[in-house]
CSV table of C-alpha atoms in Angstrom, one decimal:
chain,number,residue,atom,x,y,z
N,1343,UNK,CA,-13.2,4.7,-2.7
N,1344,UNK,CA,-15.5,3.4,-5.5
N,1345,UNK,CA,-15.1,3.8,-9.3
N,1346,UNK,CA,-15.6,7.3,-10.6
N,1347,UNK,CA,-13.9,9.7,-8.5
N,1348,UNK,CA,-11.3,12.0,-10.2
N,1349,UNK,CA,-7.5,12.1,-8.7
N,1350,UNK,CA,-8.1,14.9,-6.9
N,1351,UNK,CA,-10.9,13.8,-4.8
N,1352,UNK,CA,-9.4,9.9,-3.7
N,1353,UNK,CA,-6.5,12.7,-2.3
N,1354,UNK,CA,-9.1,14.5,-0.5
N,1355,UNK,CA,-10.3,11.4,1.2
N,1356,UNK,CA,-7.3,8.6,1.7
N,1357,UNK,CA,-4.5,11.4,1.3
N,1358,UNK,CA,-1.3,11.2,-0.2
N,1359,UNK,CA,-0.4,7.4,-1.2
N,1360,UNK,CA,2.4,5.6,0.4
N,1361,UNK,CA,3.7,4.9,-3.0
N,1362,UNK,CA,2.5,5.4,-6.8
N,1363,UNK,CA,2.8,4.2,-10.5
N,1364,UNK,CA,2.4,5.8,-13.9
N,1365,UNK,CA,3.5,2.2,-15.8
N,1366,UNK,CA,0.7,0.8,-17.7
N,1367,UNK,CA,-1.3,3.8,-16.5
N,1368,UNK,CA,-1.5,5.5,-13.0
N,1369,UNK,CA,-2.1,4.0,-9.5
N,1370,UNK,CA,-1.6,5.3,-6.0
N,1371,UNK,CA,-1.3,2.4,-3.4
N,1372,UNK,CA,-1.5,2.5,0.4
N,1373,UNK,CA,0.3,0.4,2.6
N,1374,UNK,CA,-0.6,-0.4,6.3
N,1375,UNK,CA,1.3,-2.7,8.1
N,1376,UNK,CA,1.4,-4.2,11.8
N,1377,UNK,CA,4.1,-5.0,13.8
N,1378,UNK,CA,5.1,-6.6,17.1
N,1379,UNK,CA,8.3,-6.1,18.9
N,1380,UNK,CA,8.8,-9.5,21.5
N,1381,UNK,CA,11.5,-8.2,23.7
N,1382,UNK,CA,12.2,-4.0,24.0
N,1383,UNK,CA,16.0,-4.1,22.4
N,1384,UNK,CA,14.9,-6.4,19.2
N,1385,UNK,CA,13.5,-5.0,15.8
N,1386,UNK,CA,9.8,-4.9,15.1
N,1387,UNK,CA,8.4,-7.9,13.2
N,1388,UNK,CA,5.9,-7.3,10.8
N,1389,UNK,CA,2.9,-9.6,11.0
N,1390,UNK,CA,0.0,-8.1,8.7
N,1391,UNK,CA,0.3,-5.8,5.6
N,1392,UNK,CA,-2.4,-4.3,3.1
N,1393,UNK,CA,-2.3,-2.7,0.2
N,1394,UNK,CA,-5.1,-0.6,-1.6
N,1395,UNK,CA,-4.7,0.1,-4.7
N,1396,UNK,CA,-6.2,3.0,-6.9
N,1397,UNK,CA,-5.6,2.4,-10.3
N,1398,UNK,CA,-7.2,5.9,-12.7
N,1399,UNK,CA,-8.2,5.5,-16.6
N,1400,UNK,CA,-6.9,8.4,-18.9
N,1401,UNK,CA,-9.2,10.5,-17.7
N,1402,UNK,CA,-7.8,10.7,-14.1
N,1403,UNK,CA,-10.7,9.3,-12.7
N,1404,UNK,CA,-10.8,6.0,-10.3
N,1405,UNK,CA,-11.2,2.7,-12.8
N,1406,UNK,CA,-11.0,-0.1,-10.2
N,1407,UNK,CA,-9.9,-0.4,-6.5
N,1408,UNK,CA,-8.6,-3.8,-5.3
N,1409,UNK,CA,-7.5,-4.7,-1.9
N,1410,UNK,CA,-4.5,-6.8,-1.1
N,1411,UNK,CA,-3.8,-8.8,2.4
N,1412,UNK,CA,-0.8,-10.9,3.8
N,1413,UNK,CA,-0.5,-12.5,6.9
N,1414,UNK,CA,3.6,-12.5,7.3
N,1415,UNK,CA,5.6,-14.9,10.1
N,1416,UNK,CA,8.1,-12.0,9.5
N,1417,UNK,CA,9.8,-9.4,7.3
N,1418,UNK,CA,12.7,-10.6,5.7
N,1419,UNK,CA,16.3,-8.9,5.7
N,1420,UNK,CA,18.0,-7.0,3.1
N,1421,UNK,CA,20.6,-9.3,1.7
N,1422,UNK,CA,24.0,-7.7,2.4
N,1423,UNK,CA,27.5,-8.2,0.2
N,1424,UNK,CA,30.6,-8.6,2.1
């Protein structure tokens, strides 16, 4: 995706987002992540995430695309209250 295209047409071509965000003005951002599981009966570890993220101008139309990466040892667990 380049700068230009309208809403409709970064749908057409990466499909819905993974998440989105109307502060500040609107973005769609997709999230890919790898994982690796060492033994069968353990949880998967993510190792690898990206993120694209569309952000639009007022216009709906694409205003800059930036690419995020982030090598990760693993994914960190929800704090819990007891």
């Amino acid at each position: 995706v380049r700068v230009g295209p309208s809403r409709e047409q970064v749908l057409l071509v990466l499909g819905s987002p993974s998440t989105t965000a109307t502060v500040g003005g609107e973005a769609f951002y997709y999230i890919s992540q790898k994982a690796k599981r060492s033994v069968a009966f353990l949880n998967q570890s993510v190792y690898e995430q990206k993120v694209i993220a569309v952000y639009f101008d007022d216009k709906a139309s694409v205003r800059e695309v930036a690419h995020h990466s982030r090598a990760m040892r693993c994914m960190p667990s929800p704090m819990v209250d007891t």
